[in-house]
Coordinates of C-alpha atoms in Angstrom, one line a residue:
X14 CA 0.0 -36.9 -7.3
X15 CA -3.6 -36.3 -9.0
X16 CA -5.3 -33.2 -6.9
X17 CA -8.3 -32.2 -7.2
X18 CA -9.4 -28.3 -5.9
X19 CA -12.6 -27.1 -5.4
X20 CA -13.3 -23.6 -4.7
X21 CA -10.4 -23.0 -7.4
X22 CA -12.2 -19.6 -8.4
X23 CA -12.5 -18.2 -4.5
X24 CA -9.2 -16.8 -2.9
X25 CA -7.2 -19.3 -1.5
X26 CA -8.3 -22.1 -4.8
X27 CA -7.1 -19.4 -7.2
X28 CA -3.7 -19.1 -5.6
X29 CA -2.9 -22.9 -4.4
X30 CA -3.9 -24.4 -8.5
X31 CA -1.0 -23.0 -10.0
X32 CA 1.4 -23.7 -6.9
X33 CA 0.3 -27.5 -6.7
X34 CA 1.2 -27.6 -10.5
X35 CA 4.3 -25.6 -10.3
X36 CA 5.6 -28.5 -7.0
X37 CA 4.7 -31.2 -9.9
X38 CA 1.2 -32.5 -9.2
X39 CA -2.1 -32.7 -11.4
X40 CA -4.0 -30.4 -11.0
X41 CA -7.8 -31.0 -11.4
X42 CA -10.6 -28.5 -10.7
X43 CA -14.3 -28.8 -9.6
X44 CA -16.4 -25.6 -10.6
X45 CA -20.1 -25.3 -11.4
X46 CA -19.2 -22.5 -13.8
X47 CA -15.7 -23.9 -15.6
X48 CA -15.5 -21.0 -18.1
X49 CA -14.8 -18.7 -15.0
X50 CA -11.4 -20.3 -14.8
X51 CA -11.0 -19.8 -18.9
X52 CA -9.1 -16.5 -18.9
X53 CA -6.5 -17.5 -15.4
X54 CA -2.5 -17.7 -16.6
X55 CA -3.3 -21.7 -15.9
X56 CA -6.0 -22.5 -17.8
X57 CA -4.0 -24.6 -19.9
X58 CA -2.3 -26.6 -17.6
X59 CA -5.0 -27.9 -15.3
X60 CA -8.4 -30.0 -15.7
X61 CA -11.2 -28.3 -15.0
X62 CA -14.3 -31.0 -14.4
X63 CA -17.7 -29.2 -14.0
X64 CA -19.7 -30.2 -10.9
X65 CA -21.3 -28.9 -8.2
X66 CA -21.3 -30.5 -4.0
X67 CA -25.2 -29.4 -4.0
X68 CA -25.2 -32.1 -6.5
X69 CA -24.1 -35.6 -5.6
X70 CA -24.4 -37.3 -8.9
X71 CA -22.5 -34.8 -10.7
X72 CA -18.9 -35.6 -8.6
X73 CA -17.7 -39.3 -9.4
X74 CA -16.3 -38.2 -12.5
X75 CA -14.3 -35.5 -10.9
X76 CA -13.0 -37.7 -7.8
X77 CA -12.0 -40.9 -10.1
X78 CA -8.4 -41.2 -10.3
X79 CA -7.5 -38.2 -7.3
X80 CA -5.3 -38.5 -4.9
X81 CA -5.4 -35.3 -2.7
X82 CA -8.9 -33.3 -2.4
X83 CA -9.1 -29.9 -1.2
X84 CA -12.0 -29.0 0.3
X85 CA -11.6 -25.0 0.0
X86 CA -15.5 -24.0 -0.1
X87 CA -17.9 -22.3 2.2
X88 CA -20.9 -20.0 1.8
X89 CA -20.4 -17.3 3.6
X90 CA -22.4 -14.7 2.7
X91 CA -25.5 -17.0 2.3
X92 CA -28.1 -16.6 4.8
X93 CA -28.4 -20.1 5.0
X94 CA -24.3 -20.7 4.9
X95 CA -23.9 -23.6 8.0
X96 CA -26.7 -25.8 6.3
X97 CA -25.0 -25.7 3.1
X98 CA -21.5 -26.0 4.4
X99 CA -22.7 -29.2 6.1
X100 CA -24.4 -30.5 2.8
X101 CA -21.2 -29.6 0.8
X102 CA -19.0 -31.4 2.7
X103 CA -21.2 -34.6 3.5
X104 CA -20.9 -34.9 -0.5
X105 CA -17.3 -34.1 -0.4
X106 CA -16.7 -36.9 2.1
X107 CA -18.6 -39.7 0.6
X108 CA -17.7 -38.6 -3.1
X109 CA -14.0 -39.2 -1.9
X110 CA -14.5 -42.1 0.1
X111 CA -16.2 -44.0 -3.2
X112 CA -13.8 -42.8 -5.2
X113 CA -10.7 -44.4 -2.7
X114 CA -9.1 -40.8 -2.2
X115 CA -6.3 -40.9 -0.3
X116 CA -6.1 -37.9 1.5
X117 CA -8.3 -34.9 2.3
X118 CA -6.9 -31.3 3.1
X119 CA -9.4 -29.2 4.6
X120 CA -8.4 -25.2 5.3
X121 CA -10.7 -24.3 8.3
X122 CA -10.6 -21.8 11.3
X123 CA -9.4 -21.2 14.9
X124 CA -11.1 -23.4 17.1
X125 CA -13.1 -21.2 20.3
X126 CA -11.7 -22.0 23.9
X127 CA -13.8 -25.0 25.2
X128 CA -16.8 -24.0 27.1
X129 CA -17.2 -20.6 24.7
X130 CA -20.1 -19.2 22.7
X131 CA -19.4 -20.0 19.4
X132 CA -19.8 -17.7 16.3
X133 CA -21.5 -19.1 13.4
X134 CA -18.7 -18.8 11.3
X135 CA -16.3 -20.9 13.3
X136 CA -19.3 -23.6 14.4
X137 CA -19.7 -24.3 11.0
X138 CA -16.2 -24.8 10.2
X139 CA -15.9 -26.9 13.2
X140 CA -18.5 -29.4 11.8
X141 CA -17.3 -29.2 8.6
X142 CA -13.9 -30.4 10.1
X143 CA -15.9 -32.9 12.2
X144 CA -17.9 -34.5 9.0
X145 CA -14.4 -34.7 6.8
X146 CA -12.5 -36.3 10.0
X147 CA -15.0 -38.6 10.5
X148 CA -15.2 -39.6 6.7
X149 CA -12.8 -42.7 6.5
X150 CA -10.6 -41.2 4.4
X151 CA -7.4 -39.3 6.3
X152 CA -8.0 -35.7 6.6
X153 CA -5.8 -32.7 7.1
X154 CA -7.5 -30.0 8.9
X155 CA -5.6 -26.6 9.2
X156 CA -6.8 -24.1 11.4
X157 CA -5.7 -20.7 10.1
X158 CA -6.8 -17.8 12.1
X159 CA -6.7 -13.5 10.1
X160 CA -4.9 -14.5 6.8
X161 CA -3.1 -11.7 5.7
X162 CA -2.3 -11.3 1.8
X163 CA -3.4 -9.1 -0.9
X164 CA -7.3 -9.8 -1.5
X165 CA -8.4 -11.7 1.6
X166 CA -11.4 -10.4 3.4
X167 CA -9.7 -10.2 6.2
X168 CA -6.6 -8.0 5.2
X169 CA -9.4 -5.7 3.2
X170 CA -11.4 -5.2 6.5
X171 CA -7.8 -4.2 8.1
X172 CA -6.3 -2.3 5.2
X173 CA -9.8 -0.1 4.7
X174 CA -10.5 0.8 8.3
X175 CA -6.8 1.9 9.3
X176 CA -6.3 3.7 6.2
X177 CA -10.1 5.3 5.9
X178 CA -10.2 6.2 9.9
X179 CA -7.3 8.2 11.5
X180 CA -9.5 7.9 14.9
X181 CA -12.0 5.6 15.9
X182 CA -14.1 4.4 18.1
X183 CA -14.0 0.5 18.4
X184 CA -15.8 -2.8 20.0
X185 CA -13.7 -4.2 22.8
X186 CA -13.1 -7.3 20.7
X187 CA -10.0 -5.1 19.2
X188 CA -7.8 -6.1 22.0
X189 CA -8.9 -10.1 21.9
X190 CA -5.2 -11.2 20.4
X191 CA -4.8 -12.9 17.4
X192 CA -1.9 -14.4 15.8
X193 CA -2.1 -13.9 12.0
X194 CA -0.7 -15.9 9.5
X195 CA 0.6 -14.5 6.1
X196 CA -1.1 -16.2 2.7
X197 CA 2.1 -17.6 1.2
X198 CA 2.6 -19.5 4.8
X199 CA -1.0 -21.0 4.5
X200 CA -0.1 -22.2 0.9
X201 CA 2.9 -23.4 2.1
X202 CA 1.0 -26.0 4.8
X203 CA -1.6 -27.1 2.2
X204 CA 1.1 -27.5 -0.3
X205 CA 2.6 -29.8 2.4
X206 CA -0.2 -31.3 3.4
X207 CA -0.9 -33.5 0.4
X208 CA 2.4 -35.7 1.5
X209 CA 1.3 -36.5 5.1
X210 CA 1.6 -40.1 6.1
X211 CA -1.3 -42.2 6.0
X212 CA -2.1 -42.7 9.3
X213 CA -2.7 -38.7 10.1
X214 CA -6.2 -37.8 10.6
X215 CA -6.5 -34.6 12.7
X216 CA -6.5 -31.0 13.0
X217 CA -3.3 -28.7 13.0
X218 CA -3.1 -25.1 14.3
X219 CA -1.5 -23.0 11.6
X220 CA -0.6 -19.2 12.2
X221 CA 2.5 -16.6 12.1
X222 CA 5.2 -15.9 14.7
X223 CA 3.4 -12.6 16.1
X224 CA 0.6 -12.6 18.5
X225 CA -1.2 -9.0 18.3
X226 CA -4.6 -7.7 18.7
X227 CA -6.3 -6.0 16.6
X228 CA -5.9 -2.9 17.6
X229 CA -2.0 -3.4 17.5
X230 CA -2.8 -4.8 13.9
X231 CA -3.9 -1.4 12.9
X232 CA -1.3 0.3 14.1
X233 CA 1.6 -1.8 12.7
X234 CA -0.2 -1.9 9.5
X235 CA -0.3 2.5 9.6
X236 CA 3.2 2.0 10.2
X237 CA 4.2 -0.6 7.3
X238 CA 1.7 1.9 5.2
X239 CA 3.6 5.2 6.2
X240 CA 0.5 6.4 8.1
X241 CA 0.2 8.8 11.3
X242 CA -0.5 6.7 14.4
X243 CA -4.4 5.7 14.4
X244 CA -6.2 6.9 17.7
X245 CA -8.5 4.0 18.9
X246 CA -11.0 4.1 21.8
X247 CA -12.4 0.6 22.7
X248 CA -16.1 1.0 24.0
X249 CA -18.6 -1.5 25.3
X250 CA -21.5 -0.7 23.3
X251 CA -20.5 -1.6 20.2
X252 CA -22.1 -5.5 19.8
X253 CA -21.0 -7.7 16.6
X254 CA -23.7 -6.8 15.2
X255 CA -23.6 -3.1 14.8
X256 CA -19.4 -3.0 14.4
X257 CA -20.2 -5.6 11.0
X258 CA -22.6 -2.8 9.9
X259 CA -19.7 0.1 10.9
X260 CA -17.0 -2.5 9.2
X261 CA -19.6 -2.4 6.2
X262 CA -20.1 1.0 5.9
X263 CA -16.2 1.5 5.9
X264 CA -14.9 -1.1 3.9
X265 CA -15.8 -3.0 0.7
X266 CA -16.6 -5.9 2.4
X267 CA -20.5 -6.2 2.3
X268 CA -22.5 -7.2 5.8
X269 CA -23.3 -10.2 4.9
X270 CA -19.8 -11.0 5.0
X271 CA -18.6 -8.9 7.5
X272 CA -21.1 -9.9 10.3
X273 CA -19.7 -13.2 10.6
X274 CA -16.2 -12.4 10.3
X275 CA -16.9 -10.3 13.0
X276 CA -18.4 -12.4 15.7
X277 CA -15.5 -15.1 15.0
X278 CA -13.3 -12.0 16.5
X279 CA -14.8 -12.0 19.8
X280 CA -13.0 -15.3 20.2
X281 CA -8.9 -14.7 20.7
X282 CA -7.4 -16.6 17.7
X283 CA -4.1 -18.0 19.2
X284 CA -2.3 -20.9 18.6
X285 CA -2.3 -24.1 20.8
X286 CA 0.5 -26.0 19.2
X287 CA 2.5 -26.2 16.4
X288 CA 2.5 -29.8 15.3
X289 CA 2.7 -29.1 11.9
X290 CA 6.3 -28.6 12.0
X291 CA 7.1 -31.9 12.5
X292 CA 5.5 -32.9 9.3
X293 CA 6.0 -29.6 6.9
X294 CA 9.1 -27.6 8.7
X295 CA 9.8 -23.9 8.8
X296 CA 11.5 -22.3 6.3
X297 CA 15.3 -21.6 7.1
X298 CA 14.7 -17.7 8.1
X299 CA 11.1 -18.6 9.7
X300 CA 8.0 -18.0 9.4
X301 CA 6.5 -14.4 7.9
X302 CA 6.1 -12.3 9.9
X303 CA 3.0 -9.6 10.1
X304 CA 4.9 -6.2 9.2
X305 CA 6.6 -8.3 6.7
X306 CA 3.0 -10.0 5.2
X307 CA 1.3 -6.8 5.4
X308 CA 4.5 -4.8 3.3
X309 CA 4.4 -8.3 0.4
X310 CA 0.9 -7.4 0.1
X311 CA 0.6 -3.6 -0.3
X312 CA 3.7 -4.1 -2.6
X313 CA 0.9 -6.3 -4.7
X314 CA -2.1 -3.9 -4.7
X315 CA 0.4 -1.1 -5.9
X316 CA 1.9 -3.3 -8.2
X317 CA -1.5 -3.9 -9.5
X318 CA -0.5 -7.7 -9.0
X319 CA -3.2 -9.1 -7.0
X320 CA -3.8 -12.4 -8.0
X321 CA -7.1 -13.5 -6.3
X322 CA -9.7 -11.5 -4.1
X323 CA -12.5 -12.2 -2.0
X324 CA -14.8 -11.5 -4.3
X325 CA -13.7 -13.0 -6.8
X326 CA -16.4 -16.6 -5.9
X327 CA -19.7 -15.7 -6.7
X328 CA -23.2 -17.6 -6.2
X329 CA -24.4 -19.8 -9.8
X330 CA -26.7 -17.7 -11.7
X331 CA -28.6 -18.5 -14.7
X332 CA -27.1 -16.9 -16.9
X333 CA -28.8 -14.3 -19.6
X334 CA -31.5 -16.3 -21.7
X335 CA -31.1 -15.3 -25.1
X336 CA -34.7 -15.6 -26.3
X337 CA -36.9 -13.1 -23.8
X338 CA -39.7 -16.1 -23.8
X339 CA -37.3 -18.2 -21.9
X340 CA -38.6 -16.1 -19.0
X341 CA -41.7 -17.4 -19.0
X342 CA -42.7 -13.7 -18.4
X343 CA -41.8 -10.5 -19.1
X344 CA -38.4 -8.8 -20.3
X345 CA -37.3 -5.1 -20.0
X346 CA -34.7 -3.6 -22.2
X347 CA -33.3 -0.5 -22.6
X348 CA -31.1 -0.4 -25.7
X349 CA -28.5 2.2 -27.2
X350 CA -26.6 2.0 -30.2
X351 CA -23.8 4.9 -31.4
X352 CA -21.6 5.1 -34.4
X353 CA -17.8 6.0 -33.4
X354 CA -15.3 7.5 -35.6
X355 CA -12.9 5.2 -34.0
X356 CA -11.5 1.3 -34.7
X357 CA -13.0 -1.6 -32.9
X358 CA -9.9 -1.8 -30.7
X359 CA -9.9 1.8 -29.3
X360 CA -13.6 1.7 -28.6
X361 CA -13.1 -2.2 -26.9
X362 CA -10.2 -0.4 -24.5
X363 CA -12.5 2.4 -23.3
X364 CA -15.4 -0.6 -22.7
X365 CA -13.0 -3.2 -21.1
X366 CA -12.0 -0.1 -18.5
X367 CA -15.7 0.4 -17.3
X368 CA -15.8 0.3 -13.4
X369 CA -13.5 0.6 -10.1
X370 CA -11.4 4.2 -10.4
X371 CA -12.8 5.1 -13.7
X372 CA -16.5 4.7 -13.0
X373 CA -19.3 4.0 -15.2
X374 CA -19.2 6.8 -17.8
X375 CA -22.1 8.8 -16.6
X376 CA -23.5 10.8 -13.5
X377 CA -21.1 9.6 -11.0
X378 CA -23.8 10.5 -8.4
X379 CA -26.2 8.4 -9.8
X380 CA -24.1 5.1 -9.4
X381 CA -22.9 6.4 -6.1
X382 CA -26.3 6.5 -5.0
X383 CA -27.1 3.4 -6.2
X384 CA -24.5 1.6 -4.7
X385 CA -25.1 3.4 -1.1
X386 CA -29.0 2.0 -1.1
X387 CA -27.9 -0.9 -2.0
X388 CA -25.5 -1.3 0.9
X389 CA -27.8 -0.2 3.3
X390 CA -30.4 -2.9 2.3
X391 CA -27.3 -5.5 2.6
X392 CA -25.9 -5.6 -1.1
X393 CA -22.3 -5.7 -2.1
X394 CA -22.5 -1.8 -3.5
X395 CA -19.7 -0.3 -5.2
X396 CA -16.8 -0.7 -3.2
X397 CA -16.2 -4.0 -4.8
X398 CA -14.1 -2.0 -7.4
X399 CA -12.1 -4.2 -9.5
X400 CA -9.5 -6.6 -9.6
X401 CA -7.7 -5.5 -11.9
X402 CA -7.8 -1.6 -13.7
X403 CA -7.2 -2.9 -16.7
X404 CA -8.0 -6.7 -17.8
X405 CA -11.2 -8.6 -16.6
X406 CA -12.2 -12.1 -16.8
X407 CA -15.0 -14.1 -16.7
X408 CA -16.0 -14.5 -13.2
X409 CA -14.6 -10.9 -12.0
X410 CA -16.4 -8.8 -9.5
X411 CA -16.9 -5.4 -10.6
X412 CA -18.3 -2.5 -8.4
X413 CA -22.1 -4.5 -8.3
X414 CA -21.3 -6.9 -11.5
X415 CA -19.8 -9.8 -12.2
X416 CA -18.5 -10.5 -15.8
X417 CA -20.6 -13.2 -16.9
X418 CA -18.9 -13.3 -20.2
X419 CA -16.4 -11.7 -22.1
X420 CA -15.2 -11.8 -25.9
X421 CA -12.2 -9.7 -26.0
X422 CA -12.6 -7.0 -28.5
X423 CA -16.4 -7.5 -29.1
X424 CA -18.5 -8.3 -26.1
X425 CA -18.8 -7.5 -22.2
X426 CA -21.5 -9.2 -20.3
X427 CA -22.2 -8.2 -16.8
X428 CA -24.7 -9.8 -14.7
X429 CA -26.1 -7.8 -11.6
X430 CA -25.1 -8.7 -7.8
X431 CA -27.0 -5.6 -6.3
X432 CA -30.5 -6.1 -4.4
X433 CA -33.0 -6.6 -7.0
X434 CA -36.6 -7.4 -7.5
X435 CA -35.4 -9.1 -10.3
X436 CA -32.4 -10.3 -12.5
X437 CA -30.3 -7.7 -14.3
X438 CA -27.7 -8.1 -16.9
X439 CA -25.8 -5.2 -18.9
X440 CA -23.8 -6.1 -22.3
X441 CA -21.7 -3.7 -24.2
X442 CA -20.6 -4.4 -27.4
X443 CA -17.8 -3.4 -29.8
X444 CA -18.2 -3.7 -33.5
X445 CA -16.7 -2.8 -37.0
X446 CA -18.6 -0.3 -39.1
X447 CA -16.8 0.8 -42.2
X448 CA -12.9 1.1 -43.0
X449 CA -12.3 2.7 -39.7
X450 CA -15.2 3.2 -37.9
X451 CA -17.0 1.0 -35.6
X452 CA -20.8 0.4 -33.7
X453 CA -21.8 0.7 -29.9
X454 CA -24.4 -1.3 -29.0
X455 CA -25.8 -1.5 -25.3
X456 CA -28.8 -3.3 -24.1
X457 CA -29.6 -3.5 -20.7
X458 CA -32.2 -6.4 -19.3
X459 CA -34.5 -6.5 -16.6
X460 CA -36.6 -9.9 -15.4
X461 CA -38.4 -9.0 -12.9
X462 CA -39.8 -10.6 -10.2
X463 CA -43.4 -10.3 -9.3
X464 CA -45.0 -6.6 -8.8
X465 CA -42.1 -5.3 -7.0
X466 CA -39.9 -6.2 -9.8
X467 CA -42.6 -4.1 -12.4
X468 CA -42.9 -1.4 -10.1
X469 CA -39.1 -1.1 -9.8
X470 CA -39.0 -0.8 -13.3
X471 CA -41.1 1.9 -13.7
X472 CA -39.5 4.1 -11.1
X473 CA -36.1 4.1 -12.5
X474 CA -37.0 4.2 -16.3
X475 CA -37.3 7.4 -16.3
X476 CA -33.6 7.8 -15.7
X477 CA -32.2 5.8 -18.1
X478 CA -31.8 8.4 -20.6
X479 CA -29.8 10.3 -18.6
X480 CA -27.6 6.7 -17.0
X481 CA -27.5 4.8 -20.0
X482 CA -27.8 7.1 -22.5
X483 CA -24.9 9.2 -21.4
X484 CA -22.9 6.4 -20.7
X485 CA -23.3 5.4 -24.2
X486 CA -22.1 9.0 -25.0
X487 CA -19.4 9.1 -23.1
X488 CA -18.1 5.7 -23.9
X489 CA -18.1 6.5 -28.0
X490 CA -16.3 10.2 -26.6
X491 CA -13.8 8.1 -24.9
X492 CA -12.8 5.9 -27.9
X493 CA -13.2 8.9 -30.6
X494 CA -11.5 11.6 -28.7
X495 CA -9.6 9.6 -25.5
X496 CA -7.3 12.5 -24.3
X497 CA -10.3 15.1 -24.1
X498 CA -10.2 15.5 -19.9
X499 CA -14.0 14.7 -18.9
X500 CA -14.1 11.7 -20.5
X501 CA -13.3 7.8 -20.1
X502 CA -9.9 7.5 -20.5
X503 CA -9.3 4.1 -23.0
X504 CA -7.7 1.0 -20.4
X505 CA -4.0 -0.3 -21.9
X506 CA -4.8 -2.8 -24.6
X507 CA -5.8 -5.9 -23.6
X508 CA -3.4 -9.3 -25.0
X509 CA -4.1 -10.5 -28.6
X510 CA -5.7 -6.9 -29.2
X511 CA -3.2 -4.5 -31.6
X512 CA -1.2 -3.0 -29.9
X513 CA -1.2 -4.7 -26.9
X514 CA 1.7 -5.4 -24.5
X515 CA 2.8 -9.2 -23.4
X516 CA 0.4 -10.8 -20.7
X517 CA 2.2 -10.3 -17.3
X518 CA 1.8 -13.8 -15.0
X519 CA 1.3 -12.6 -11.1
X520 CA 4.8 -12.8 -9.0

């Protein structure tokens, strides 16, 4: 069958594409930014069709011909996530029904007990569910409750608490029980779900064989992970609302994110039947279990196999105009340039490992500094990290970036994701100067917004000599003397670079 994903750069897209094409479908994608999926081990094998749901006009080309659509999108994170959710999938549905789609799969969440306060989160995956249902065209709605697997928000909120706090002090919502369901299973049912009979419209409870809270989550996890026991006190005063700011200031994942995550764990996320089964059976030796989903995904991270992570969908952004009139206004740059005694490649390796572990090649405290403010005022900060330590692609989140393009050997382009008065981007380049030499050139941009955005520019120019300057330094150290401790330590080469070892595809 023709599918068509959306949301194939997000978490759960990034990992069913190549799975659909590997059971023998098509594979088409819908993006509004198709060069983010130019660098994934797939590239080649799928279509990519650029559209976006906020635009209506721009999806009959992408539905024509499809058999199964996914519908794997959601704002979250966006104040304004439940209108856009419902606009996204009202153009979903009706771009499918025109185009005489036979099936829609839909990934959603647990539903609350009837009668309960709903959280945001799940009431607008509800109606999303409702609006696809109700479409006209049959529609496969699988409620997942915590997916565990390497990457997901969820396993990151578990993974950073247990690990960070050996005792804590908890909202009573840690003993609400939840029956988690391991990513490969979830794959598994929307893999599945694509060959359901006609005549199946409804929703399908999807989760794992154990039924633990989440306090008990911690602790197994500590035990899969080799830790001591975790001491956990439950307490009453600890609302939503202050444990997404405690789960914020603990974790990478930023408040924005967390908060609603949060409230959807004041409902118990159990099971109410397992209907599925009788449409896409259990494997022979079951379903995974959580000690066993929890061991397959630190096996990942330590592998330094991850294959997709939350953060790896980010908002459209225009991206770095080229000609500073474009702005209509003005343009701030701060530029740096460096002669290396060092070949393009060596200096493109110390560039290309900017970020995550290694940091950002000057005053460590700065950036640290940074990325606490802009947590507290609701920003993603630095705890982002990266993906991966030593490749990135277009579309990656790193620390308070995201590569906005990428030229392997020659350019880096990172657009800003912090809490600006402004837009920021920050390119660093790589290129030959001589025999065997070769040129740094760094040029950060700054459109600001309004006074706050000129005022903010003027407070922190005066450190730029200092930021940028020395991490101009540093980075032409790195490439001209990389075993010198102190300095930026050059990332493995990167494929099609000299030197460089075979591309690895995720397991």
């Amino acid at each position: 069958m023709k599918c068509l994903v959306t949301g194939a750069t997000g978490y759960i897209g990034g990992r069913l594409a190549p799975r659909l094409l590997d059971a023998g479908h098509e594979v088409r994608c819908l993006s509004r930014s198709p060069e983010k999926l130019r660098d994934v081990p797939w590239a080649d094998r799928v279509e990519v069709a650029r559209g976006d749901l906020g635009d209506p006009d721009s999806l009959p080309a992408a539905f024509e011909g499809v058999d199964v659509a996914y519908f794997l999108v959601h704002s979250l994170g966006r104040p304004d996530f439940e209108d856009l959710d419902r606009a996204n999938a009202e153009a979903f549905a009706t771009a499918a029904r025109a185009a005489g789609v036979r099936r829609i799969v839909y990934l959603g969440g647990p539903e609350p007990p009837p009668g309960a306060r709903s959280s945001a989160h799940l009431r607008s995956r509800a109606e999303v569910a409702r609006i696809l249902l109700d479409s006209g065209t049959p529609t496969a709605v699988l409620r997942a409750p915590v997916i565990i697997g390497s990457g997901s928000a969820s396993f990151e909120m578990l993974r950073y608490l247990t690990e960070r706090l050996p005792a804590m002090v908890t909202p009573r919502w840690v003993r609400n029980r939840i029956q988690p369901i391991a990513v490969r299973d979830v794959l598994r049912y929307l893999i599945g779900a694509a060959d359901l009979p006609a005549d199946v419209n409804r929703g399908f409870d999807i989760a794992g064989p154990d039924v633990l809270t989440f306090a008990e989550m911690m602790q197994r996890y500590a035990a899969v992970a080799g830790l001591p026991r975790r001491v956990i006190l439950p307490v009453r005063p600890l609302t939503p609302k202050l444990s997404s700011l405690w789960v914020g200031f603990v974790t990478p994942v930023p408040n924005s994110i967390a908060r609603p995550l949060v409230e959807s764990l004041i409902h118990e996320a159990v099971a109410h039947e397992h209907d599925i089964a009788a449409y896409v059976p259990d494997p022979p030796d079951g379903l995974i279990g959580f000690d066993r989903a929890v061991e397959l995904a630190l096996v990942k991270i330590r592998d330094l196999e991850v294959e997709t992570r939350w953060s790896g969908a980010g908002s459209p952004a225009d991206p770095l105009p080229t000609d500073p009139q474009w702005s209509g206004g003005s343009v701030y740059t701060d530029l740096r340039e460096r002669e290396v005694a060092a070949d393009p490649a060596m200096l493109w390796r110390v560039i290309e490992g900017v970020g995550g572990d290694n940091g950002w090649y000057s005053f460590p405290l700065a950036w640290e500094v940074r990325g606490w403010l802009d947590r507290l005022v609701g920003g993603v900060g630095l705890r982002r990290g990266r993906r991966d330590p030593n490749r990135l692609h277009v579309g990656d989140a790193l620390d308070f970036w995201r590569v906005e393009e990428i030229v392997p050997g020659e350019l880096l382009r990172l657009r800003a994701e912090m809490k600006l008065p402004g837009r920021a981007w920050l390119e660093l380049r790589a290129e030959p100067d001589g025999p065997n030499g070769s040129r740094y050139r760094q040029r950060a941009v700054f459109l600001p917004h309004g006074l706050a955005g000129h005022a903010y520019w003027a407070a922190v120019s005066p450190f730029h000599a200092m930021i940028f300057g020395g991490m101009a330094r540093n980075i032409a150290l790195g490439a001209e003397r990389p075993t010198d401790p102190g300095l930026p330590s050059p990332a493995p080469p990167r494929p099609g670079l000299p030197g460089a070892p075979a591309d690895r595809r995720d397991r």
